[in-house]
C-alpha cells in the first residue's frame, strides 16, 4: 500500500522547485551573457562583470514585481508603463538624460527620493556595461506619458532584457512583446520576445525526472518542443514562418548538435530573432543537466555570443534550476546576489503577495518601500 503524501510537504517541495527554476532563469541569463562577452573564455580569477542585457533584465524583473504590487493595491495597472519607468530608473543611474528622466517621473513629487526602490542602490547597475543603442535612443526621447519613443530596431536587447517576464506566467507572454515595443518598433523583435517568454514558461513548468538516473536531456527538448507547439501559428503576433524557423532550429539540435556552422547559420547577427534561434539551438544541443557550462561556452562562439549565450543560459537554467549552474563561475558574478534576491522576491510576490492588497494587510511592512507600485 503506497504511503500517503503529506500535502504541506508537497507544497514546500513544489515551492522550492519553482524558486530554484526562477533563480536558474535569472542567474543563467546573466552568466550566459558574461561568458558570451568573453567568447567562452572568462578570466581565471576575479569578479565576472555583468553585461547591459543583465542590467536591463534586473529592472524588468523589478518592474514586473512593482506592476503586480500596483495591481493588487490600486486595482488597475498598465504593466508596460511600470516597466518603462523601471528602464528610466536604469537610464538615470547610468547618467542618460537624468534631468529629463527626473522631470518625467519625479517633478510632481518633490519629497520623494528618485530613483526609488532597493535596486537603485546597487552600484554595479550604475556602471556602463556595454552598449544598448536602441534602448538608450528611445529612452532619451522620454517626455510625457503619451510620447512614442520606440526606434525601428530589431536588436537583441528587445529580447534579452524581457526574458524575466516568463516568470509571471503564461498570461504575461504577450506583455513581453509590449515591453520590447517600448523601445524596439520592429515586429520581428517583438515577436521573438513573445516566443522566448512562451518557451521559458514551458521550461519553468517542465516535469522533473522521477529518479536521478532518468534522462534529463529529454525534459529539455520536450519542454522546448511543447513551447514551440504552443506558439501562434500565423494568427496575431508570430507568423507561421517564424514558427517553422524555431522548429528547424530544434531539429538541427537533434540531428546535427553543437555544430558551429549551424550556430552561425541560425544566429548570424545581433538581432532578437537570431538570439532566440541560436539560444534554442545551443540549449537543445546540450540538453542534459551536467552540460550547462558546455552549452554556454558553445553558444559564446556565435557571431553575437553575448545574446545567444544569454538566451541559452535562461532556457537551461529554467529547466534544471540554479543548482545546475557552474558554481566556480556563478560565485564570481558581480550581480549574482542581486539576481538571486530578485528571483526569490519574484517567487514571494507570485506565491504570497508580501505587501498584501488594497483590502488585505500584508505580512512584510517594508515590501512597498522595496517595490513601490508605480
Short mmCIF file of C-alpha atoms in Angstrom, two decimals:
data_model
loop_
_atom_site.label_atom_id
_atom_site.label_comp_id
_atom_site.label_asym_id
_atom_site.label_seq_id
_atom_site.Cartn_x
_atom_site.Cartn_y
_atom_site.Cartn_z
CA UNK A 1 0.00 0.00 0.00
CA UNK A 2 1.51 3.31 -1.09
CA UNK A 3 2.21 5.84 1.65
CA UNK A 4 0.11 8.97 1.53
CA UNK A 5 1.93 12.15 0.66
CA UNK A 6 1.92 15.00 3.16
CA UNK A 7 0.17 17.94 1.41
CA UNK A 8 2.23 20.51 3.31
CA UNK A 9 5.48 18.78 2.36
CA UNK A 10 4.38 18.62 -1.26
CA UNK A 11 3.63 22.36 -1.27
CA UNK A 12 7.04 23.09 0.24
CA UNK A 13 8.79 20.91 -2.31
CA UNK A 14 6.85 22.47 -5.16
CA UNK A 15 7.72 25.94 -3.91
CA UNK A 16 11.41 25.02 -3.65
CA UNK A 17 11.40 23.66 -7.22
CA UNK A 18 9.70 26.75 -8.58
CA UNK A 19 12.11 29.06 -6.80
CA UNK A 20 15.13 27.08 -8.00
CA UNK A 21 13.99 27.34 -11.60
CA UNK A 22 13.23 31.05 -11.38
CA UNK A 23 16.67 31.58 -9.87
CA UNK A 24 18.12 29.42 -12.63
CA UNK A 25 16.49 31.54 -15.33
CA UNK A 26 17.78 34.86 -13.98
CA UNK A 27 21.22 33.63 -12.98
CA UNK A 28 21.55 31.64 -16.19
CA UNK A 29 20.88 34.62 -18.45
CA UNK A 30 23.46 36.68 -16.57
CA UNK A 31 26.17 34.03 -16.61
CA UNK A 32 25.44 33.33 -20.26
CA UNK A 33 25.84 36.96 -21.26
CA UNK A 34 29.10 37.24 -19.32
CA UNK A 35 30.57 34.09 -20.88
CA UNK A 36 29.36 35.20 -24.30
CA UNK A 37 31.11 38.54 -23.95
CA UNK A 38 34.30 36.66 -23.07
CA UNK A 39 33.86 34.33 -26.07
CA UNK A 40 33.64 31.43 -23.66
CA UNK A 41 36.99 32.13 -22.00
CA UNK A 42 36.48 34.36 -18.95
CA UNK A 43 39.40 35.38 -16.73
CA UNK A 44 40.56 32.61 -14.42
CA UNK A 45 40.23 34.73 -11.27
CA UNK A 46 38.47 37.83 -10.02
CA UNK A 47 34.90 39.10 -10.36
CA UNK A 48 32.95 38.43 -13.54
CA UNK A 49 31.31 41.57 -14.88
CA UNK A 50 27.66 41.78 -15.84
CA UNK A 51 26.54 42.95 -19.27
CA UNK A 52 23.97 45.56 -20.22
CA UNK A 53 21.34 42.90 -21.00
CA UNK A 54 21.68 41.62 -17.45
CA UNK A 55 21.35 45.12 -16.01
CA UNK A 56 18.18 45.73 -18.01
CA UNK A 57 16.82 42.28 -17.13
CA UNK A 58 17.20 43.20 -13.44
CA UNK A 59 14.97 46.22 -14.00
CA UNK A 60 12.48 44.13 -15.97
CA UNK A 61 12.19 41.72 -13.04
CA UNK A 62 11.82 44.61 -10.60
CA UNK A 63 9.26 46.28 -12.87
CA UNK A 64 7.18 43.10 -13.03
CA UNK A 65 7.09 42.90 -9.23
CA UNK A 66 6.13 46.57 -8.95
CA UNK A 67 3.40 46.13 -11.57
CA UNK A 68 1.94 43.25 -9.55
CA UNK A 69 2.12 45.30 -6.36
CA UNK A 70 0.37 48.19 -8.05
CA UNK A 71 -2.37 45.95 -9.44
CA UNK A 72 -3.06 44.47 -6.03
CA UNK A 73 -3.14 47.79 -4.20
CA UNK A 74 -4.71 50.08 -6.81
CA UNK A 75 -6.93 47.60 -8.63
CA UNK A 76 -5.68 48.74 -12.03
CA UNK A 77 -2.29 48.68 -13.70
CA UNK A 78 -0.70 49.02 -17.13
CA UNK A 79 2.43 46.81 -16.74
CA UNK A 80 4.31 48.21 -19.78
CA UNK A 81 4.11 51.67 -18.22
CA UNK A 82 5.51 50.39 -14.93
CA UNK A 83 8.33 48.57 -16.75
CA UNK A 84 9.09 51.68 -18.82
CA UNK A 85 9.51 53.51 -15.52
CA UNK A 86 11.95 50.77 -14.48
CA UNK A 87 14.06 51.26 -17.62
CA UNK A 88 14.08 55.00 -16.99
CA UNK A 89 15.46 54.41 -13.50
CA UNK A 90 18.26 52.38 -15.08
CA UNK A 91 18.92 55.19 -17.55
CA UNK A 92 19.03 57.79 -14.78
CA UNK A 93 21.53 55.70 -12.82
CA UNK A 94 23.63 55.46 -15.98
CA UNK A 95 23.56 59.23 -16.39
CA UNK A 96 21.43 59.06 -19.53
CA UNK A 97 19.20 62.14 -19.72
CA UNK A 98 18.94 62.09 -15.93
CA UNK A 99 17.38 65.55 -15.77
CA UNK A 100 14.78 64.67 -18.36
CA UNK A 101 14.01 61.41 -16.53
CA UNK A 102 13.52 63.26 -13.27
CA UNK A 103 11.21 65.82 -14.89
CA UNK A 104 9.14 62.99 -16.39
CA UNK A 105 8.83 60.86 -13.27
CA UNK A 106 9.54 62.85 -10.14
CA UNK A 107 8.86 66.53 -10.82
CA UNK A 108 5.39 66.31 -9.24
CA UNK A 109 6.70 64.55 -6.11
CA UNK A 110 9.41 66.81 -4.74
CA UNK A 111 9.51 64.99 -1.41
CA UNK A 112 10.13 61.56 -3.00
CA UNK A 113 13.62 60.16 -3.43
CA UNK A 114 14.02 59.15 -7.07
CA UNK A 115 15.10 56.74 -8.45
CA UNK A 116 13.35 54.74 -5.73
CA UNK A 117 13.27 51.08 -4.76
CA UNK A 118 16.19 49.00 -3.48
CA UNK A 119 17.58 48.21 -6.92
CA UNK A 120 18.56 51.86 -7.41
CA UNK A 121 21.12 51.44 -4.63
CA UNK A 122 23.18 48.74 -6.40
CA UNK A 123 26.45 50.36 -7.57
CA UNK A 124 27.11 47.90 -10.43
CA UNK A 125 23.83 48.90 -12.07
CA UNK A 126 25.07 52.48 -12.38
CA UNK A 127 28.20 51.46 -14.29
CA UNK A 128 28.38 51.25 -18.08
CA UNK A 129 28.43 47.61 -19.13
CA UNK A 130 28.31 47.77 -22.89
CA UNK A 131 26.08 49.38 -25.47
CA UNK A 132 22.30 49.22 -25.88
CA UNK A 133 21.88 51.87 -28.58
CA UNK A 134 18.21 51.38 -29.49
CA UNK A 135 17.14 51.26 -25.84
CA UNK A 136 19.19 54.33 -24.96
CA UNK A 137 17.99 56.26 -28.02
CA UNK A 138 14.36 55.50 -27.22
CA UNK A 139 14.64 56.33 -23.52
CA UNK A 140 16.42 59.58 -24.36
CA UNK A 141 13.20 60.72 -26.03
CA UNK A 142 11.08 60.31 -22.91
CA UNK A 143 8.96 63.39 -22.22
CA UNK A 144 5.38 62.66 -21.28
CA UNK A 145 3.11 59.65 -20.76
CA UNK A 146 1.81 59.76 -24.33
CA UNK A 147 5.09 60.13 -26.24
CA UNK A 148 6.07 57.42 -28.76
CA UNK A 149 9.75 56.73 -28.27
CA UNK A 150 10.44 53.38 -29.95
CA UNK A 151 13.04 53.11 -32.70
CA UNK A 152 12.66 50.73 -35.70
CA UNK A 153 15.41 48.49 -34.27
CA UNK A 154 15.38 44.67 -34.40
CA UNK A 155 18.24 44.48 -31.90
CA UNK A 156 18.74 41.66 -29.44
CA UNK A 157 18.09 43.74 -26.31
CA UNK A 158 14.38 43.74 -27.12
CA UNK A 159 14.55 40.03 -26.30
CA UNK A 160 17.32 39.57 -23.74
CA UNK A 161 16.07 42.24 -21.33
CA UNK A 162 12.49 40.86 -21.35
CA UNK A 163 13.35 37.24 -20.50
CA UNK A 164 12.27 37.56 -16.82
CA UNK A 165 8.67 38.22 -17.92
CA UNK A 166 8.21 34.45 -18.37
CA UNK A 167 8.32 34.03 -14.59
CA UNK A 168 5.00 35.84 -14.22
CA UNK A 169 3.10 33.09 -16.05
CA UNK A 170 1.56 32.45 -19.46
CA UNK A 171 -0.82 35.37 -19.22
CA UNK A 172 2.17 37.71 -19.35
CA UNK A 173 3.68 36.30 -22.55
CA UNK A 174 2.01 38.94 -24.71
CA UNK A 175 3.32 41.56 -22.31
CA UNK A 176 6.86 40.54 -23.32
CA UNK A 177 6.14 41.86 -26.80
CA UNK A 178 4.73 45.08 -25.35
CA UNK A 179 7.80 45.51 -23.15
CA UNK A 180 10.02 45.04 -26.20
CA UNK A 181 7.89 47.53 -28.16
CA UNK A 182 8.62 50.25 -25.61
CA UNK A 183 11.95 50.83 -27.37
CA UNK A 184 12.08 48.48 -30.38
CA UNK A 185 9.43 49.05 -33.05
CA UNK A 186 10.34 46.09 -35.26
CA UNK A 187 7.60 43.42 -35.20
CA UNK A 188 10.07 40.54 -35.54
CA UNK A 189 11.89 41.70 -32.41
CA UNK A 190 8.63 41.95 -30.50
CA UNK A 191 7.55 38.54 -31.77
CA UNK A 192 10.85 36.99 -30.66
CA UNK A 193 10.29 38.38 -27.15
CA UNK A 194 6.86 36.73 -27.01
CA UNK A 195 8.22 33.44 -28.33
CA UNK A 196 11.04 33.42 -25.77
CA UNK A 197 8.56 34.02 -22.95
CA UNK A 198 6.43 31.06 -24.09
CA UNK A 199 9.44 28.76 -24.41
CA UNK A 200 10.72 29.80 -20.99
CA UNK A 201 7.32 29.22 -19.40
CA UNK A 202 7.38 25.64 -20.65
CA UNK A 203 10.95 25.22 -19.35
CA UNK A 204 9.93 26.55 -15.93
CA UNK A 205 6.99 24.15 -15.73
CA UNK A 206 8.60 21.05 -17.31
CA UNK A 207 8.14 17.85 -15.25
CA UNK A 208 11.17 16.71 -13.28
CA UNK A 209 12.64 13.21 -13.79
CA UNK A 210 11.18 10.58 -11.48
CA UNK A 211 14.63 9.44 -10.31
CA UNK A 212 18.12 10.95 -10.50
CA UNK A 213 19.06 8.43 -13.19
CA UNK A 214 16.32 9.44 -15.61
CA UNK A 215 17.48 11.10 -18.85
CA UNK A 216 17.07 14.81 -18.10
CA UNK A 217 18.03 15.64 -21.68
CA UNK A 218 14.57 14.52 -22.77
CA UNK A 219 12.98 17.01 -20.38
CA UNK A 220 14.78 19.95 -22.00
CA UNK A 221 13.90 19.02 -25.55
CA UNK A 222 10.32 18.08 -24.66
CA UNK A 223 9.83 21.43 -22.91
CA UNK A 224 11.18 23.33 -25.92
CA UNK A 225 9.07 21.26 -28.31
CA UNK A 226 5.94 21.89 -26.22
CA UNK A 227 6.72 25.60 -26.15
CA UNK A 228 7.06 25.77 -29.92
CA UNK A 229 3.79 23.89 -30.34
CA UNK A 230 2.06 26.42 -28.07
CA UNK A 231 3.21 29.43 -30.13
CA UNK A 232 0.89 31.26 -32.52
CA UNK A 233 0.68 29.56 -35.93
CA UNK A 234 0.21 32.63 -38.08
CA UNK A 235 -2.60 34.41 -36.27
CA UNK A 236 -1.68 37.55 -34.38
CA UNK A 237 1.91 38.08 -33.26
CA UNK A 238 4.22 35.39 -34.62
CA UNK A 239 3.92 34.07 -38.14
CA UNK A 240 3.97 30.51 -39.42
CA UNK A 241 7.38 31.23 -40.93
CA UNK A 242 8.80 32.18 -37.53
CA UNK A 243 7.22 29.05 -36.03
CA UNK A 244 8.91 26.90 -38.68
CA UNK A 245 12.30 28.52 -38.06
CA UNK A 246 12.10 27.58 -34.38
CA UNK A 247 11.08 24.03 -35.24
CA UNK A 248 14.00 23.82 -37.68
CA UNK A 249 16.45 25.01 -35.01
CA UNK A 250 15.22 22.29 -32.67
CA UNK A 251 15.53 19.64 -35.42
CA UNK A 252 19.08 20.78 -36.12
CA UNK A 253 19.91 20.32 -32.43
CA UNK A 254 18.70 16.73 -32.55
CA UNK A 255 20.18 15.79 -35.94
CA UNK A 256 23.29 17.98 -36.02
CA UNK A 257 24.01 19.09 -32.46
CA UNK A 258 26.76 21.52 -31.48
CA UNK A 259 27.98 22.45 -34.96
CA UNK A 260 29.47 25.92 -35.18
CA UNK A 261 28.41 26.24 -38.81
CA UNK A 262 24.79 25.60 -37.87
CA UNK A 263 25.02 28.07 -34.99
CA UNK A 264 26.33 30.77 -37.32
CA UNK A 265 23.59 29.98 -39.84
CA UNK A 266 20.82 30.30 -37.26
CA UNK A 267 22.28 33.28 -35.39
CA UNK A 268 24.29 35.35 -37.87
CA UNK A 269 23.85 38.75 -36.22
CA UNK A 270 22.88 40.72 -33.13
CA UNK A 271 19.12 40.74 -33.73
CA UNK A 272 16.42 39.44 -31.40
CA UNK A 273 15.29 36.60 -33.75
CA UNK A 274 18.92 35.44 -34.13
CA UNK A 275 19.46 35.42 -30.37
CA UNK A 276 16.37 33.26 -29.90
CA UNK A 277 17.21 30.77 -32.65
CA UNK A 278 20.83 30.47 -31.57
CA UNK A 279 19.92 30.11 -27.90
CA UNK A 280 17.33 27.45 -28.69
CA UNK A 281 19.81 25.50 -30.81
CA UNK A 282 22.58 25.68 -28.19
CA UNK A 283 20.27 24.69 -25.31
CA UNK A 284 18.82 21.73 -27.22
CA UNK A 285 22.29 20.65 -28.39
CA UNK A 286 23.43 20.33 -24.76
CA UNK A 287 20.17 19.38 -23.02
CA UNK A 288 21.46 17.43 -20.01
CA UNK A 289 21.88 18.95 -16.56
CA UNK A 290 25.62 18.32 -16.49
CA UNK A 291 26.14 20.02 -19.87
CA UNK A 292 25.06 23.52 -18.91
CA UNK A 293 28.52 25.08 -18.83
CA UNK A 294 29.43 23.39 -22.11
CA UNK A 295 26.25 24.83 -23.66
CA UNK A 296 27.17 28.36 -22.60
CA UNK A 297 30.71 28.06 -23.89
CA UNK A 298 29.43 26.73 -27.21
CA UNK A 299 26.82 29.50 -27.53
CA UNK A 300 29.55 32.07 -26.89
CA UNK A 301 31.02 31.18 -30.30
CA UNK A 302 28.03 32.67 -32.16
CA UNK A 303 28.74 35.87 -34.10
CA UNK A 304 26.97 37.73 -31.26
CA UNK A 305 27.84 35.38 -28.43
CA UNK A 306 26.55 37.69 -25.67
CA UNK A 307 22.92 37.50 -26.71
CA UNK A 308 22.90 33.85 -27.80
CA UNK A 309 24.55 32.60 -24.60
CA UNK A 310 22.21 34.83 -22.58
CA UNK A 311 19.18 33.05 -24.05
CA UNK A 312 20.87 29.65 -23.71
CA UNK A 313 21.53 30.22 -20.01
CA UNK A 314 17.98 31.36 -19.36
CA UNK A 315 16.46 28.30 -21.08
CA UNK A 316 18.67 25.71 -19.40
CA UNK A 317 18.61 27.46 -16.03
CA UNK A 318 14.81 27.45 -16.15
CA UNK A 319 14.74 23.70 -16.86
CA UNK A 320 17.43 22.48 -14.47
CA UNK A 321 17.35 25.08 -11.70
CA UNK A 322 20.02 27.28 -10.16
CA UNK A 323 21.88 24.34 -8.64
CA UNK A 324 22.89 23.13 -12.13
CA UNK A 325 24.80 26.34 -12.90
CA UNK A 326 28.60 26.10 -12.55
CA UNK A 327 29.40 27.27 -9.01
CA UNK A 328 33.02 28.37 -9.67
CA UNK A 329 31.78 30.86 -12.26
CA UNK A 330 28.47 31.86 -10.71
CA UNK A 331 30.01 32.65 -7.33
CA UNK A 332 32.25 35.24 -9.02
CA UNK A 333 29.49 37.08 -10.89
CA UNK A 334 29.10 40.64 -9.63
CA UNK A 335 25.28 40.62 -9.82
CA UNK A 336 24.66 37.05 -8.60
CA UNK A 337 23.31 38.22 -5.23
CA UNK A 338 21.13 40.88 -6.87
CA UNK A 339 19.63 38.40 -9.35
CA UNK A 340 19.15 35.76 -6.67
CA UNK A 341 17.32 38.30 -4.49
CA UNK A 342 15.10 39.36 -7.40
CA UNK A 343 14.31 35.72 -8.16
CA UNK A 344 13.35 34.99 -4.56
CA UNK A 345 11.27 38.17 -4.38
CA UNK A 346 9.52 37.30 -7.65
CA UNK A 347 8.65 33.92 -6.15
CA UNK A 348 7.39 35.55 -2.96
CA UNK A 349 5.26 38.04 -4.90
CA UNK A 350 3.75 35.30 -7.03
CA UNK A 351 3.12 32.92 -4.16
CA UNK A 352 2.37 35.12 -1.17
CA UNK A 353 2.00 38.84 -2.01
CA UNK A 354 4.09 40.15 0.94
CA UNK A 355 2.60 43.67 0.80
CA UNK A 356 -0.97 42.38 0.83
CA UNK A 357 -3.52 44.26 -1.23
CA UNK A 358 -5.98 47.13 -1.09
CA UNK A 359 -8.14 45.21 1.37
CA UNK A 360 -5.75 42.71 2.97
CA UNK A 361 -2.87 43.67 5.25
CA UNK A 362 0.48 42.26 4.14
CA UNK A 363 2.98 40.46 6.33
CA UNK A 364 6.03 42.49 5.19
CA UNK A 365 5.71 46.19 6.15
CA UNK A 366 8.78 47.10 4.06
CA UNK A 367 7.74 45.50 0.75
CA UNK A 368 6.18 48.67 -0.66
CA UNK A 369 9.40 50.58 0.07
CA UNK A 370 11.39 47.94 -1.78
CA UNK A 371 8.90 47.72 -4.65
CA UNK A 372 6.79 50.91 -4.85
CA UNK A 373 3.77 50.29 -7.02
CA UNK A 374 4.37 52.82 -9.76
#
